[in-house]
Coordinates of N, CA and C in Angstrom, one line a residue:
M1381 N 12.8 14.3 -6.1 CA 13.0 12.9 -6.0 C 12.0 12.4 -7.1
P1382 N 12.7 11.3 -7.8 CA 11.9 10.8 -8.8 C 10.8 9.9 -8.4
H1383 N 9.6 9.8 -9.0 CA 8.6 8.9 -8.7 C 9.1 7.5 -9.0
L1384 N 8.6 6.5 -8.1 CA 9.0 5.2 -8.3 C 8.0 4.5 -9.4
G1385 N 6.9 5.1 -9.3 CA 5.9 4.4 -10.4 C 4.7 5.3 -10.5
E1386 N 3.9 5.1 -11.5 CA 2.7 5.9 -11.7 C 1.7 5.1 -12.7
F1387 N 0.5 5.4 -12.6 CA -0.4 4.8 -13.6 C -0.4 5.8 -14.9
K1388 N -0.3 5.1 -15.9 CA -0.3 5.8 -17.3 C -1.4 5.3 -18.0
K1389 N -2.3 6.1 -18.7 CA -3.2 5.6 -19.5 C -3.0 5.7 -21.0
V1390 N -3.2 4.7 -21.6 CA -2.8 4.5 -23.1 C -4.1 4.2 -23.8
G1391 N -4.8 5.1 -24.4 CA -6.1 4.8 -25.1 C -7.2 5.1 -24.2
G1392 N -8.5 4.7 -24.5 CA -9.6 5.1 -23.8 C -10.3 4.0 -22.9
R1393 N -9.9 2.7 -23.1 CA -10.6 1.6 -22.4 C -9.8 1.3 -21.0
A1394 N -10.6 0.8 -20.1 CA -10.0 0.5 -18.8 C -8.7 -0.5 -18.9
H1395 N -8.7 -1.4 -19.9 CA -7.6 -2.3 -20.0 C -6.3 -1.7 -20.6
D1396 N -6.5 -0.4 -20.9 CA -5.3 0.4 -21.6 C -4.6 0.9 -20.5
W1397 N -4.7 0.6 -19.3 CA -3.9 1.2 -18.3 C -2.6 0.5 -18.0
Y1398 N -1.5 1.1 -17.6 CA -0.3 0.5 -17.4 C 0.3 1.1 -16.3
W1399 N 1.1 0.4 -15.4 CA 1.9 0.7 -14.4 C 3.3 1.1 -14.9
I1400 N 3.8 2.3 -14.9 CA 5.1 2.6 -15.4 C 6.1 2.6 -14.2
C1401 N 7.1 1.6 -14.2 CA 8.0 1.4 -13.1 C 9.3 2.4 -13.4
H1402 N 9.4 3.4 -12.8 CA 10.7 4.3 -13.0 C 11.8 3.8 -12.1
A1403 N 11.6 2.9 -11.2 CA 12.7 2.4 -10.4 C 13.4 1.3 -11.1
C1404 N 12.8 0.7 -12.2 CA 13.3 -0.4 -13.0 C 14.2 0.3 -14.0
Q1405 N 15.3 -0.5 -14.2 CA 16.2 0.0 -15.3 C 16.3 -1.1 -16.3
P1406 N 15.8 -0.7 -17.7 CA 15.2 0.5 -18.0 C 13.7 0.5 -17.5
P1407 N 13.2 1.8 -17.5 CA 11.8 1.9 -17.0 C 11.0 1.1 -18.0
H1408 N 10.0 0.4 -17.5 CA 9.1 -0.5 -18.4 C 7.7 -0.5 -17.9
Q1409 N 6.9 -0.8 -18.8 CA 5.3 -1.0 -18.6 C 5.0 -2.3 -18.2
I1410 N 4.1 -2.3 -17.1 CA 3.5 -3.6 -16.7 C 1.9 -3.4 -16.7
P1411 N 1.2 -4.2 -17.4 CA -0.2 -4.0 -17.4 C -0.8 -4.0 -16.1
A1412 N -1.6 -3.0 -15.7 CA -2.2 -2.8 -14.4 C -3.7 -3.0 -14.4
P1413 N -4.3 -3.5 -13.3 CA -5.7 -3.4 -13.1 C -6.3 -2.1 -13.3
V1414 N -7.5 -2.0 -13.4 CA -8.2 -0.7 -13.6 C -7.9 0.1 -12.3
P1415 N -7.3 1.4 -12.6 CA -6.8 2.1 -11.2 C -7.9 2.5 -10.5
V1416 N -7.5 2.5 -9.3 CA -8.5 3.1 -8.2 C -8.0 4.5 -7.8
K1417 N -8.8 5.4 -7.8 CA -8.3 6.7 -7.3 C -7.9 6.6 -5.9
A1418 N -6.8 7.2 -5.5 CA -6.2 7.3 -4.2 C -7.1 8.2 -3.3
S1419 N -7.5 7.6 -2.2 CA -8.2 8.3 -1.2 C -7.3 9.5 -0.8
W1420 N -7.9 10.5 0.1 CA -7.2 11.6 0.5 C -6.1 11.2 1.6
L1421 N -6.4 10.0 2.2 CA -5.3 9.5 3.1 C -4.2 8.8 2.5
E1422 N -4.5 8.1 1.4 CA -3.4 7.4 0.6 C -2.5 8.4 0.1
K1423 N -3.2 9.5 -0.4 CA -2.4 10.5 -1.1 C -1.3 11.1 0.0
R1424 N -1.7 11.1 1.2 CA -0.7 11.7 2.2 C 0.4 10.5 2.6
V1425 N 0.1 9.2 2.2 CA 1.1 8.2 2.5 C 2.1 8.2 1.5
I1426 N 1.7 8.3 0.2 CA 2.6 8.1 -0.9 C 3.9 9.0 -0.7
P1427 N 3.8 10.1 -0.3 CA 5.2 10.9 -0.3 C 6.1 10.3 0.8
V1428 N 5.6 9.7 1.7 CA 6.3 9.0 2.9 C 7.0 7.8 2.2
L1429 N 6.3 7.2 1.4 CA 6.8 5.8 0.8 C 7.9 6.2 -0.1
V1430 N 7.7 7.1 -1.0 CA 8.7 7.6 -1.9 C 9.8 8.1 -1.2
A1431 N 9.9 8.8 0.0 CA 10.9 9.3 0.7 C 11.6 8.1 1.5
S1432 N 11.0 7.0 1.6 CA 11.7 5.9 2.5 C 12.7 5.2 1.5
G1433 N 12.6 5.3 0.4 CA 13.6 4.8 -0.5 C 13.4 3.2 -0.9
Y1434 N 12.3 2.6 -0.3 CA 12.1 1.2 -0.5 C 11.1 1.2 -1.7
H1435 N 11.2 0.1 -2.5 CA 10.3 -0.3 -3.6 C 8.9 -0.4 -3.0
W1436 N 7.9 0.2 -3.5 CA 6.5 -0.1 -3.0 C 5.6 -0.3 -4.1
I1437 N 4.5 -1.0 -3.7 CA 3.5 -1.3 -4.8 C 2.0 -0.7 -4.2
R1438 N 1.4 -0.2 -5.1 CA 0.0 0.4 -4.7 C -1.0 -0.7 -5.2
E1439 N -2.1 -0.9 -4.4 CA -3.1 -1.8 -4.7 C -2.5 -3.2 -4.9
F1440 N -1.9 -3.6 -3.9 CA -1.4 -5.0 -3.9 C -2.4 -6.0 -3.6
E1441 N -2.4 -6.9 -4.5 CA -3.4 -8.1 -4.3 C -2.8 -9.3 -3.7
L1442 N -3.4 -9.8 -2.8 CA -2.9 -10.9 -2.0 C -4.3 -11.9 -1.6
G1443 N -4.2 -13.1 -2.2 CA -5.4 -13.9 -2.1 C -6.6 -13.1 -2.7
A1444 N -7.8 -13.1 -2.0 CA -9.0 -12.4 -2.5 C -9.0 -11.0 -2.2
F1445 N -7.9 -10.5 -1.6 CA -8.0 -9.0 -0.8 C -7.0 -8.2 -1.8
R1446 N -7.2 -6.8 -1.6 CA -6.4 -5.9 -2.1 C -5.9 -5.0 -0.9
F1447 N -4.6 -4.7 -0.8 CA -4.0 -3.9 0.2 C -3.6 -2.4 -0.4
D1448 N -3.6 -1.5 0.4 CA -3.4 -0.1 -0.2 C -2.0 0.0 -0.8
F1449 N -1.0 -0.6 0.2 CA 0.3 -0.5 -0.2 C 1.3 -1.6 0.3
A1450 N 2.2 -2.0 -0.5 CA 3.2 -3.0 0.0 C 4.6 -2.7 -0.3
L1451 N 5.4 -3.1 0.7 CA 6.8 -2.9 0.6 C 7.4 -4.3 0.6
P1452 N 7.3 -4.9 -0.5 CA 7.8 -6.4 -0.6 C 9.1 -6.6 0.2
K1453 N 10.2 -5.8 0.0 CA 11.4 -6.1 0.7 C 11.3 -6.2 2.2
L1454 N 10.5 -5.4 2.7 CA 10.1 -5.4 4.2 C 9.0 -6.4 4.7
W1455 N 8.3 -7.1 3.6 CA 7.1 -7.8 3.8 C 6.1 -7.1 4.7
L1456 N 6.0 -5.9 4.2 CA 5.0 -4.8 5.0 C 3.9 -4.4 4.1
L1457 N 2.7 -4.5 4.6 CA 1.6 -4.1 4.1 C 0.9 -2.9 4.9
I1458 N 0.5 -1.8 4.0 CA 0.1 -0.6 4.8 C -1.4 -0.4 4.2
E1459 N -2.1 -0.2 5.4 CA -3.6 0.1 5.0 C -3.8 1.6 5.5
A1460 N -4.3 2.5 4.8 CA -4.6 3.8 5.1 C -6.2 3.7 5.4
D1461 N -6.5 3.7 6.8 CA -7.9 3.6 7.1 C -8.5 5.0 7.6
S1462 N -9.6 5.3 6.9 CA -10.4 6.4 7.4 C -11.3 6.0 8.6
Y1463 N -11.3 6.8 9.7 CA -12.4 6.5 10.7 C -13.9 6.2 10.4
T1464 N -14.2 7.1 9.3 CA -15.5 7.0 8.8 C -15.8 5.7 8.2
W1465 N -14.9 5.2 7.4 CA -15.2 3.9 6.7 C -14.9 2.7 7.5
H1466 N -13.8 2.6 8.2 CA -13.4 1.5 9.0 C -13.9 1.3 10.4
R1467 N -14.8 2.1 10.8 CA -15.4 1.9 12.1 C -16.7 1.0 12.0
R1468 N -17.1 0.8 10.7 CA -18.3 0.0 10.4 C -18.0 -1.4 10.8
P1469 N -19.0 -2.2 11.6 CA -18.9 -3.5 12.0 C -18.4 -4.5 11.0
W1470 N -19.0 -4.4 9.7 CA -18.7 -5.3 8.7 C -17.5 -5.0 8.1
Q1471 N -17.0 -3.8 8.1 CA -15.6 -3.5 7.6 C -14.5 -3.9 8.5
E1472 N -14.8 -3.8 9.8 CA -13.9 -4.3 10.9 C -13.6 -5.7 10.7
K1473 N -14.8 -6.5 10.5 CA -14.6 -7.9 10.3 C -13.9 -8.3 9.0
R1474 N -14.1 -7.5 8.0 CA -13.2 -7.8 6.8 C -11.9 -7.4 7.0
D1475 N -11.5 -6.3 7.7 CA -10.2 -5.9 8.0 C -9.4 -7.1 8.7
K1476 N -10.2 -7.6 9.7 CA -9.5 -8.7 10.6 C -9.1 -9.9 9.5
A1477 N -10.1 -10.3 8.7 CA -9.8 -11.3 7.7 C -8.8 -11.1 6.9
K1478 N -8.6 -9.8 6.3 CA -7.4 -9.4 5.5 C -6.1 -9.5 6.2
D1479 N -6.1 -9.0 7.5 CA -4.9 -9.0 8.4 C -4.5 -10.7 8.6
A1480 N -5.5 -11.4 8.9 CA -5.1 -12.8 9.2 C -4.6 -13.5 8.0
L1481 N -5.1 -13.3 6.8 CA -4.6 -13.8 5.6 C -3.2 -13.4 5.3
A1482 N -3.0 -12.0 5.5 CA -1.5 -11.6 5.2 C -0.5 -12.1 6.3
E1483 N -1.0 -12.1 7.5 CA -0.1 -12.6 8.5 C 0.2 -14.0 8.4
N1484 N -0.7 -14.8 8.0 CA -0.4 -16.2 7.7 C 0.5 -16.5 6.6
R1485 N 0.5 -15.6 5.6 CA 1.5 -15.6 4.5 C 2.8 -14.9 4.8
G1486 N 3.0 -14.4 6.0 CA 4.3 -13.9 6.5 C 4.4 -12.5 6.3
W1487 N 3.4 -11.7 6.0 CA 3.4 -10.2 5.8 C 3.0 -9.7 7.3
K1488 N 3.6 -8.5 7.5 CA 3.2 -7.7 8.7 C 2.2 -6.5 8.1
V1489 N 1.1 -6.5 8.7 CA -0.1 -5.4 8.4 C 0.1 -4.3 9.5
V1490 N 0.2 -3.0 8.8 CA 0.0 -1.9 9.6 C -1.0 -1.1 9.1
R1491 N -2.1 -0.8 10.0 CA -3.1 0.3 9.7 C -2.8 1.6 10.1
V1492 N -2.7 2.6 9.4 CA -2.4 3.9 9.7 C -3.6 4.7 9.5
R1493 N -3.7 5.8 10.5 CA -5.1 6.6 10.6 C -4.6 8.0 10.6
D1494 N -5.4 8.8 10.5 CA -5.3 10.3 10.9 C -5.4 10.6 12.1
P1495 N -4.9 11.5 12.9 CA -4.4 12.8 12.2 C -2.8 12.7 11.8
D1496 N -2.2 11.8 12.3 CA -0.6 11.9 12.2 C -0.2 10.6 11.2
I1497 N -1.0 10.5 10.0 CA -0.8 9.4 9.1 C 0.7 9.4 8.6
E1498 N 1.1 10.6 8.4 CA 2.7 10.5 7.9 C 3.6 10.0 8.9
G1499 N 3.4 10.4 10.1 CA 4.2 10.0 11.3 C 4.1 8.5 11.5
W1500 N 2.8 8.0 11.5 CA 2.6 6.6 11.7 C 3.2 5.6 10.6
T1501 N 3.1 6.1 9.3 CA 3.6 5.3 8.3 C 5.2 5.4 8.2
R1502 N 5.8 6.5 8.6 CA 7.3 6.6 8.7 C 7.9 5.6 9.9
R1503 N 7.0 5.7 11.0 CA 7.5 4.8 12.1 C 7.3 3.3 11.9
A1504 N 6.2 3.1 11.2 CA 6.0 1.7 10.9 C 7.0 1.0 9.9
I1505 N 7.5 1.9 8.9 CA 8.5 1.5 7.9 C 9.9 1.3 8.7
D1506 N 10.2 2.2 9.6 CA 11.4 2.2 10.4 C 11.4 1.0 11.3
R1507 N 10.3 0.8 11.9 CA 10.3 -0.5 12.9 C 10.4 -1.7 12.1
R1508 N 9.7 -1.8 11.0 CA 9.7 -3.0 10.2 C 11.2 -3.2 9.6
A1509 N 11.8 -2.3 9.2 CA 13.2 -2.3 8.7 C 14.1 -3.0 9.8
E1510 N 14.0 -2.3 11.1 CA 14.8 -2.9 12.1 C 14.5 -4.3 12.4
E1511 N 13.2 -4.7 12.4 CA 12.8 -6.2 12.7 C 13.5 -7.0 11.5
M1512 N 13.4 -6.6 10.3 CA 14.0 -7.4 9.3 C 15.5 -7.6 9.4
L1513 N 16.0 -6.6 10.0 CA 17.6 -6.5 10.0 C 17.9 -7.5 11.3
D1514 N 17.2 -7.5 12.3 CA 17.3 -8.3 13.3 C 17.2 -9.8 12.9
L1515 N 16.2 -10.1 12.0 CA 16.1 -11.5 11.7 C 17.3 -12.0 10.8
Q1516 N 18.0 -11.1 10.2 CA 19.0 -11.5 9.3 C 20.3 -11.7 10.1
T1517 N 20.4 -11.2 11.3 CA 21.6 -11.4 12.2 C 21.4 -12.5 13.2

């Protein structure tokens, strides 16, 4: 299955990174922010997003926040949260603020966690697709 997108480095400076959109016809380059390495949890989510068939965006910026993944057609934001990082009180408070901002703008936020991160992600996409279909009828 072809990748929908990838970061490609051209040159040696941070501003020389581009997002290569393979789903676009013809494929084209979009200037990208300095790429952030995918966490081990995000690396497990990516194959599920590719298999879903929906266009998705990594490191999606909304307001002052950045979300791990966005599926714009479904108005769905996916955050891959590790227990170690996201159990901290200050991080929980920040996550709630992110969720509130996104929901106020019409997005649904789903936080997926280990051990069944692939299953959670798949079910979240399926449920949101059904919700969007119900809204259209």
